[in-house]
């Protein structure tokens, strides 16, 4: 097949004469890259390459509209399709100079699926179609290579037999294996033409046997049955499940592309290969790929032979003993390099290419945007923007914010060997290795000795915080993406795998078992919080890099975004991390997290358990100076930036003493008896702590708690102002408000503390008082509540729990069933449920601003770090999002993308 | 004072010459009964009586508008008030023929508060104003009764000293007690005029001492200070709290009425009394009241002397040794009987009267609608309607639906002696006495022996159901109005006092203690579920009467109401009760309640605990025939009426076995080991069961459960249809739906069971499938959900929990603080929160009907039996309400009232 041949065809029109079939080839095409919806990704790109004059074997694409019709009308084709296919086939014949079914010079074609959205490996493909006993003989003669011809024929029988006729793979493999044994052959390549003829006979006999009819020799019959099989594969189990999992619409349909075969396996001047226009792993601007001489595409994938590097540089880097394409086929390589340039300039993105060299001539079989690692994506976007190929805004839009996580945490070395012991949820990104410890204390002791530790628990509670801090990673067998372990780990930037339900932890024997494998305390494991894998032994990891390209893109993002990004942080360490990651303030300081530190927990427990106000005030008096110091530290670290402090919101049960030791400590500190303390704890126990006596309800019944916290805040404000000379304006946030009057009363408590302090200290105090909107009722009553609130911060974790009536701690029992059944598109605790919770947010924004036009609006739930949710928040015109420190860069990028997309949408 | 004197005054105009002060007296008035908002209840009714020509001492009312001004402008009066008061005082002087401050013939007045809404005893009153050293002497001479004059003076000093000058009561009492000791007097009546003069001197000395100024002798000064004190009392602590508790607006204000004094204590031809135009306890159409000869009003209230019956009949009924007014003062009595007729005809309601007889002449001091028992209200409304005084619709509107409860349950005999041991919440109405039992089993055993039992538990769980059934009443020390005990007791019609926190139950010692009183198992107590009282011993009760007037009013109500009334019931007993009470179907059959019966609980536990589907199906197979029988019984009882069956919605934790015995039973039944069963139970335990793996979530993960229930329902339908020949159309309800797809999937499960059964049994099945709307998300997504639902039923219990983020089981810890602080006007689990939950209902109704115009709408939460909530549901145009069987009559009446009010509002 020569370029000359391709020219002969003379394709007349564009658009096509027939609406169902689009031809390409010979430097022209009826379709283009813009027509993915109709032609599928593969068909559209083949048309585009053809249009660009690239050497593409000619062919045609039967559209997705035909697929739609096929399913709508009981698997029948629209009128005119068969005529159009016939005409298009004649077009290929003219281009190639061979005829379909012609025993002297047969045209062979491939029949491939191609959906508008990539669904790799999900649907079926038939190659070498057009072979039968007669044309195989003709191909042997015409190519002068009988072995090639019969090998092609038996491959076709196998593929057609399996894909179209439904004969199981192993039936073919059994025959082939047995025959190779018989003739003493080890590899397929040991078999000669005659051998393949025998195999072909046995294949045909077996198929005739299984199917009750002989293998179809009519090439048109072969073609139509293959087209039907490809359309049919759109609804096979595999493809349907894949679409469900990836949120791909069922009615998109697939296109079918029929294309002239070219062969990389006709001799040593033939080859087949895949290449990326840049390195998909590092992003380096160099052609990267592999090829095999005298091979068909499937051989590269099958891994039977070791592929050779494409460039000299690649050979040197990989230390390969085999010659590179650059050396073995310099002309074809030079052509590939030219096409690489051409395609990147045209598509303005890194491309993933498939090519074949047939008798020295290069043919392009596929081009598409290449998948890449987060690292490569970053580098490519920056390089392309800096070279002027794309704009900086486009570079910002090119990056997947969720993938940034990979850059911010250690990742498993992809080349390392892995022994997966169990799988859980990817609860907090990053990979970590360390010794197994089954208690927080043990983890702390080991870490104190300088050992890396993985804390393994059935689930964690606030009392494990010190152990979680000490550990490199946390593994739990119970709990979801928003369980205590997951939330705290994300906040701390620790890797975490949660809810690894296959694992059984036995605290008594200090062992952990899954699928017959047992791990003991002190054994080393690795967890990958980005994939949810639990691995045996220490797996090497790659460390993150946050300067360079990362900093460049972040600067571009910051320049374009409208929303501010704050962090949820309460410890000095987290606050510093947040600032380093570019947080523009603290959006949520959860004071109850501060209460778990060892130096105060007993006083906090006494406070919670107090039977009288006097006893409560005594305990609070002990806590106040510690809180004051905490706040002063935070204000100092965040100097110049806003800090939102949420007053105490403990799920009561997290503070109740339970162990004998804890009960004794509390009894001791309060001068009571352990038995009485235990009884009190039992009385305080709640059936549904999430809906219990928490948040501002505690402030209403025990105003002295919020009084103490307000005092600690204001005194810290004065301490820091004195020290630094800079004013601090705290934003005090009241949690779990459901009615205006709650906020009114508690704002009154805060105001009177402020008045008293500014009087005795003779220093004016400036501060804001606002509320979390985390209950459906608060969203509905937002106008009323806004009348007494300086700001709202959406607590979407609790709002999601209450709107759905689902406890995130208990949701793991059914949430996966829900996603499988397509009830929920995503875990609503990870990505904001826009249709339900989102409507409440939108109601609250509108009504809140009606109640107070100057209302400041933000979000501080976990969703504040989720890209889709951030885009939604931008649409709601929130002023800021607040998220875990480690997600701040993700939020910055997401906010920028949201701004850019909004601007585009507006200008359209 | 004679009628002639009253005539002399000559009141010129109506409306008044001055906007701040309204006069009345002498057969005329500037105000009327319609002006309660401006004149207060007292002032408006005095004006009305005066207008009617009734003998009312003349006076004037300073309006509530003056009160508003007084508070708005720093406790100052508007211009013109003092002149108007002066002129109005002159009017009184003219009417009475005496002059204010005149030492020869002094006019005395009373100064009283009167708000638009009755606030009994909350604000202040000053009587006998106008007395000083000189006028007291003058009164002594003019009246010819020195003892009367000085007794009046010392009473004035006491009242003015306390109310206006703020001197504590006991300061006066101490002086009087000491003096009586000195002179050897036992009663006040033992003191003569000279004695009172000494007491007066000592009072004045003490006041001068305390206040640093002499007691004010200027009568105008006295008047203005008293007016100021009455306005001031509007904002005293007592009144403010009262308003908060009764939901009375703070800005209503009080009026002040100044009125000429008349004296019932000027000799044996004088008297004072109170009367009801009908018997307020039974409703009997006879004058009912008490009076005292030679006494002032406060003496009747103080209870120092025993009042005399007003009529001969009353004397005979009460077996009183004292003569009745009818006998002692026949003329005044005849006049009172005439006025009774006049007032009832005028006000068209039973009146509560205050009167004084001064030297043989009757004066009316107050009239207002009289408070009455539910029994009396019913009888009065029916009598008045039947006599044509009011219409039947008015009779329906007159009754307080909530008070009907008193008629449907036994009540404590109001004459019986009561020893209150503790107080809890009035969780389920009715009074019951019985032996204390501390366990359900014990209660059942005692009841089996024919003993009346009160089941006393810290809290109840579904496993106590048999004991609750066996008991006459249930007492718990923990839990609110909607705790398990409360809900189940209301459903069963058992009396219940819940959350009696003062009580400590010790199961081990089988005792119950409060305030030092100990009760043992087997001791007899009485509980009053209408008041929340726990009483020692057996207190006699009065049985309810449901025919006669009750039936009459219910028939009138049924004729007018738009909404249907159904009942929440699942046992045959409850269903029968519901039908007897007039329920028009079952709106909620909670199948999980059926699961707790002893004959199935082990199988249910096995089902819940099953590790595999096979094991679960084995357990379900055991339950199916029992369920089928249950449903068949219900359908038979409710023949011809709709029955809504909610598929299983267990809070998981209520089913988990916990005791060793339960664990052993389950292990035994499933062939497992207790230890394994315990571990499984631990794994299934949820942190927030209310938000856990329940409702349709269970149906999604284990469709075989709903399959079994659907099969049981349809087979029961066929069983009953076969038996009775009548078709049954069940309404199958899916609980806890939050997304359309959940309902779609589960409707699919039901439909395929129906298809299968109607095929094998060759019998068409008609049924509806609908859903509970009990999650905020369901309300928001109602349009989408309605597309696959035949009906919605609002589950407002859970919707309230999720909208507020409050667990009703845990709310008792703070809900009372919330009501005290005015955050919530009412317990939102009792009366629907219209502003929050109500908005979600209204959204769901609108969107639901948009999604399916024929959508049937009802409510089945506890609110379905609450009058205010029922009125709200009528406004939402729901088709029916469903409530506990014992609340069905209340709902019927409430629905009728809502229809009538809506019709009135429309015609206005």
mmCIF file of C-alpha atoms in Angstrom, chain B residues 553-739:
data_model
loop_
_atom_site.group_PDB
_atom_site.id
_atom_site.type_symbol
_atom_site.label_atom_id
_atom_site.label_comp_id
_atom_site.label_asym_id
_atom_site.label_seq_id
_atom_site.Cartn_x
_atom_site.Cartn_y
_atom_site.Cartn_z
ATOM 1 C CA UNK B 553 -70.389 16.628 68.838
ATOM 2 C CA UNK B 554 -68.351 14.034 66.922
ATOM 3 C CA UNK B 555 -71.190 13.632 64.444
ATOM 4 C CA UNK B 556 -71.295 17.404 63.949
ATOM 5 C CA UNK B 557 -67.510 17.415 63.472
ATOM 6 C CA UNK B 558 -67.539 14.563 60.953
ATOM 7 C CA UNK B 559 -70.131 16.408 58.908
ATOM 8 C CA UNK B 560 -67.903 19.431 58.434
ATOM 9 C CA UNK B 561 -64.337 18.166 58.120
ATOM 10 C CA UNK B 562 -62.495 17.822 54.808
ATOM 11 C CA UNK B 563 -59.572 15.633 55.885
ATOM 12 C CA UNK B 564 -59.915 11.944 56.610
ATOM 13 C CA UNK B 565 -58.651 10.548 59.885
ATOM 14 C CA UNK B 566 -56.781 7.270 60.049
ATOM 15 C CA UNK B 567 -54.989 5.528 62.885
ATOM 16 C CA UNK B 568 -51.488 4.218 63.441
ATOM 17 C CA UNK B 569 -52.050 0.622 64.473
ATOM 18 C CA UNK B 570 -50.611 -2.815 63.955
ATOM 19 C CA UNK B 571 -52.160 -5.132 66.536
ATOM 20 C CA UNK B 572 -55.733 -6.384 66.175
ATOM 21 C CA UNK B 573 -56.514 -4.764 69.530
ATOM 22 C CA UNK B 574 -55.298 -1.339 68.386
ATOM 23 C CA UNK B 575 -57.027 -1.674 65.047
ATOM 24 C CA UNK B 576 -60.335 -2.466 66.782
ATOM 25 C CA UNK B 577 -59.887 0.445 69.169
ATOM 26 C CA UNK B 578 -59.158 2.720 66.207
ATOM 27 C CA UNK B 579 -62.322 1.632 64.398
ATOM 28 C CA UNK B 580 -64.365 2.140 67.565
ATOM 29 C CA UNK B 581 -62.981 5.668 67.814
ATOM 30 C CA UNK B 582 -64.013 6.391 64.251
ATOM 31 C CA UNK B 583 -60.775 5.876 62.331
ATOM 32 C CA UNK B 584 -61.334 5.700 58.581
ATOM 33 C CA UNK B 585 -58.440 3.375 57.874
ATOM 34 C CA UNK B 586 -54.927 2.585 59.008
ATOM 35 C CA UNK B 587 -52.391 5.224 58.009
ATOM 36 C CA UNK B 588 -49.396 3.462 59.458
ATOM 37 C CA UNK B 589 -48.919 -0.198 60.307
ATOM 38 C CA UNK B 590 -45.361 -0.410 61.637
ATOM 39 C CA UNK B 591 -44.389 -3.936 60.742
ATOM 40 C CA UNK B 592 -41.330 -3.837 62.983
ATOM 41 C CA UNK B 593 -43.651 -3.573 65.976
ATOM 42 C CA UNK B 594 -45.163 -6.874 64.862
ATOM 43 C CA UNK B 595 -41.710 -8.413 64.971
ATOM 44 C CA UNK B 596 -41.262 -8.150 68.704
ATOM 45 C CA UNK B 597 -43.917 -10.689 69.619
ATOM 46 C CA UNK B 598 -42.468 -13.620 71.512
ATOM 47 C CA UNK B 599 -43.391 -16.149 68.805
ATOM 48 C CA UNK B 600 -41.068 -14.559 66.266
ATOM 49 C CA UNK B 601 -38.429 -12.421 67.928
ATOM 50 C CA UNK B 602 -35.780 -15.164 67.794
ATOM 51 C CA UNK B 603 -36.351 -15.675 64.075
ATOM 52 C CA UNK B 604 -36.235 -11.911 63.555
ATOM 53 C CA UNK B 605 -32.943 -11.708 65.441
ATOM 54 C CA UNK B 606 -31.542 -14.540 63.359
ATOM 55 C CA UNK B 607 -32.620 -12.692 60.254
ATOM 56 C CA UNK B 608 -30.926 -9.473 61.342
ATOM 57 C CA UNK B 609 -27.777 -11.277 62.408
ATOM 58 C CA UNK B 610 -27.518 -13.515 59.354
ATOM 59 C CA UNK B 611 -24.092 -13.488 57.755
ATOM 60 C CA UNK B 612 -25.338 -14.884 54.453
ATOM 61 C CA UNK B 613 -28.373 -14.458 52.279
ATOM 62 C CA UNK B 614 -29.194 -18.155 52.620
ATOM 63 C CA UNK B 615 -29.292 -17.924 56.401
ATOM 64 C CA UNK B 616 -31.387 -14.767 56.147
ATOM 65 C CA UNK B 617 -33.845 -16.463 53.824
ATOM 66 C CA UNK B 618 -34.180 -19.394 56.206
ATOM 67 C CA UNK B 619 -35.095 -17.020 59.021
ATOM 68 C CA UNK B 620 -37.477 -15.062 56.787
ATOM 69 C CA UNK B 621 -39.236 -18.257 55.766
ATOM 70 C CA UNK B 622 -40.120 -18.800 59.414
ATOM 71 C CA UNK B 623 -41.492 -15.288 59.771
ATOM 72 C CA UNK B 624 -43.526 -15.172 56.573
ATOM 73 C CA UNK B 625 -46.562 -17.271 57.636
ATOM 74 C CA UNK B 626 -46.833 -15.302 60.888
ATOM 75 C CA UNK B 627 -46.775 -11.984 59.038
ATOM 76 C CA UNK B 628 -49.337 -13.274 56.589
ATOM 77 C CA UNK B 629 -51.679 -14.118 59.479
ATOM 78 C CA UNK B 630 -51.041 -10.686 61.065
ATOM 79 C CA UNK B 631 -51.934 -8.870 57.862
ATOM 80 C CA UNK B 632 -54.995 -11.012 57.219
ATOM 81 C CA UNK B 633 -56.306 -10.139 60.693
ATOM 82 C CA UNK B 634 -55.746 -6.420 60.095
ATOM 83 C CA UNK B 635 -57.450 -6.502 56.698
ATOM 84 C CA UNK B 636 -60.404 -8.328 58.213
ATOM 85 C CA UNK B 637 -60.838 -5.840 61.048
ATOM 86 C CA UNK B 638 -60.463 -2.830 58.739
ATOM 87 C CA UNK B 639 -62.658 -4.348 56.011
ATOM 88 C CA UNK B 640 -63.706 -1.737 53.482
ATOM 89 C CA UNK B 641 -61.134 0.791 54.744
ATOM 90 C CA UNK B 642 -57.627 1.481 53.451
ATOM 91 C CA UNK B 643 -54.640 -0.044 55.245
ATOM 92 C CA UNK B 644 -51.149 1.404 54.806
ATOM 93 C CA UNK B 645 -48.405 -1.070 55.648
ATOM 94 C CA UNK B 646 -44.921 0.242 56.160
ATOM 95 C CA UNK B 647 -42.267 -2.304 55.324
ATOM 96 C CA UNK B 648 -39.654 -3.059 57.948
ATOM 97 C CA UNK B 649 -37.922 -0.022 59.456
ATOM 98 C CA UNK B 650 -36.113 -1.204 62.538
ATOM 99 C CA UNK B 651 -33.603 0.878 64.322
ATOM 100 C CA UNK B 652 -31.166 -2.001 64.177
ATOM 101 C CA UNK B 653 -30.103 -1.731 67.791
ATOM 102 C CA UNK B 654 -33.587 -2.501 69.018
ATOM 103 C CA UNK B 655 -33.333 -5.959 67.513
ATOM 104 C CA UNK B 656 -29.810 -6.914 68.465
ATOM 105 C CA UNK B 657 -29.711 -9.530 71.198
ATOM 106 C CA UNK B 658 -27.881 -8.265 74.255
ATOM 107 C CA UNK B 659 -28.533 -10.454 77.279
ATOM 108 C CA UNK B 660 -26.771 -13.808 77.554
ATOM 109 C CA UNK B 661 -30.102 -15.546 77.248
ATOM 110 C CA UNK B 662 -30.970 -13.718 74.015
ATOM 111 C CA UNK B 663 -27.558 -14.439 72.559
ATOM 112 C CA UNK B 664 -27.914 -18.104 73.444
ATOM 113 C CA UNK B 665 -31.365 -18.287 71.842
ATOM 114 C CA UNK B 666 -30.119 -16.815 68.597
ATOM 115 C CA UNK B 667 -27.013 -19.010 68.590
ATOM 116 C CA UNK B 668 -29.158 -22.038 69.238
ATOM 117 C CA UNK B 669 -31.669 -21.242 66.507
ATOM 118 C CA UNK B 670 -29.017 -20.547 63.905
ATOM 119 C CA UNK B 671 -26.669 -23.359 64.921
ATOM 120 C CA UNK B 672 -23.930 -20.903 65.801
ATOM 121 C CA UNK B 673 -21.924 -20.189 68.950
ATOM 122 C CA UNK B 674 -22.891 -17.504 71.457
ATOM 123 C CA UNK B 675 -19.435 -15.958 71.218
ATOM 124 C CA UNK B 676 -19.717 -15.600 67.427
ATOM 125 C CA UNK B 677 -23.212 -14.215 67.776
ATOM 126 C CA UNK B 678 -21.960 -11.695 70.321
ATOM 127 C CA UNK B 679 -19.160 -10.597 68.001
ATOM 128 C CA UNK B 680 -21.604 -10.203 65.134
ATOM 129 C CA UNK B 681 -23.923 -8.162 67.354
ATOM 130 C CA UNK B 682 -21.001 -5.927 68.307
ATOM 131 C CA UNK B 683 -20.135 -5.399 64.667
ATOM 132 C CA UNK B 684 -23.737 -4.500 63.836
ATOM 133 C CA UNK B 685 -23.930 -1.965 66.678
ATOM 134 C CA UNK B 686 -24.256 1.553 65.336
ATOM 135 C CA UNK B 687 -23.061 4.837 66.769
ATOM 136 C CA UNK B 688 -26.210 6.650 65.653
ATOM 137 C CA UNK B 689 -28.912 4.075 65.031
ATOM 138 C CA UNK B 690 -31.411 6.779 64.102
ATOM 139 C CA UNK B 691 -29.215 7.621 61.113
ATOM 140 C CA UNK B 692 -28.080 4.094 60.465
ATOM 141 C CA UNK B 693 -28.740 1.052 58.357
ATOM 142 C CA UNK B 694 -32.530 1.137 58.574
ATOM 143 C CA UNK B 695 -35.633 1.773 56.545
ATOM 144 C CA UNK B 696 -35.346 1.207 52.845
ATOM 145 C CA UNK B 697 -31.566 0.959 53.209
ATOM 146 C CA UNK B 698 -32.178 -2.478 54.659
ATOM 147 C CA UNK B 699 -34.448 -3.220 51.721
ATOM 148 C CA UNK B 700 -31.730 -2.207 49.279
ATOM 149 C CA UNK B 701 -28.999 -4.336 50.837
ATOM 150 C CA UNK B 702 -31.285 -7.258 51.714
ATOM 151 C CA UNK B 703 -34.137 -7.202 49.178
ATOM 152 C CA UNK B 704 -35.248 -10.626 50.410
ATOM 153 C CA UNK B 705 -36.717 -8.979 53.522
ATOM 154 C CA UNK B 706 -39.118 -6.756 51.608
ATOM 155 C CA UNK B 707 -39.817 -9.621 49.216
ATOM 156 C CA UNK B 708 -40.994 -11.710 52.157
ATOM 157 C CA UNK B 709 -43.155 -8.877 53.475
ATOM 158 C CA UNK B 710 -44.685 -8.172 50.067
ATOM 159 C CA UNK B 711 -45.453 -11.871 49.691
ATOM 160 C CA UNK B 712 -47.063 -11.993 53.140
ATOM 161 C CA UNK B 713 -49.178 -8.938 52.295
ATOM 162 C CA UNK B 714 -50.373 -10.229 48.939
ATOM 163 C CA UNK B 715 -51.109 -13.710 50.246
ATOM 164 C CA UNK B 716 -53.076 -12.146 53.112
ATOM 165 C CA UNK B 717 -54.975 -10.025 50.597
ATOM 166 C CA UNK B 718 -55.977 -13.207 48.742
ATOM 167 C CA UNK B 719 -56.797 -15.046 51.992
ATOM 168 C CA UNK B 720 -59.145 -12.273 53.101
ATOM 169 C CA UNK B 721 -60.659 -11.741 49.668
ATOM 170 C CA UNK B 722 -61.425 -15.452 49.535
ATOM 171 C CA UNK B 723 -62.979 -15.433 52.987
ATOM 172 C CA UNK B 724 -65.032 -12.267 52.670
ATOM 173 C CA UNK B 725 -65.488 -11.975 48.942
ATOM 174 C CA UNK B 726 -64.452 -8.336 49.257
ATOM 175 C CA UNK B 727 -61.340 -7.021 47.500
ATOM 176 C CA UNK B 728 -58.538 -5.603 49.670
ATOM 177 C CA UNK B 729 -56.311 -2.868 48.250
ATOM 178 C CA UNK B 730 -53.215 -2.576 50.444
ATOM 179 C CA UNK B 731 -51.113 0.582 50.409
ATOM 180 C CA UNK B 732 -47.512 -0.511 50.707
ATOM 181 C CA UNK B 733 -45.186 2.111 52.104
ATOM 182 C CA UNK B 734 -41.408 2.237 51.759
ATOM 183 C CA UNK B 735 -39.744 4.010 54.680
ATOM 184 C CA UNK B 736 -36.834 6.476 54.796
ATOM 185 C CA UNK B 737 -36.540 7.142 51.087
ATOM 186 C CA UNK B 738 -34.137 9.965 50.198
ATOM 187 C CA UNK B 739 -33.731 9.437 46.461
#
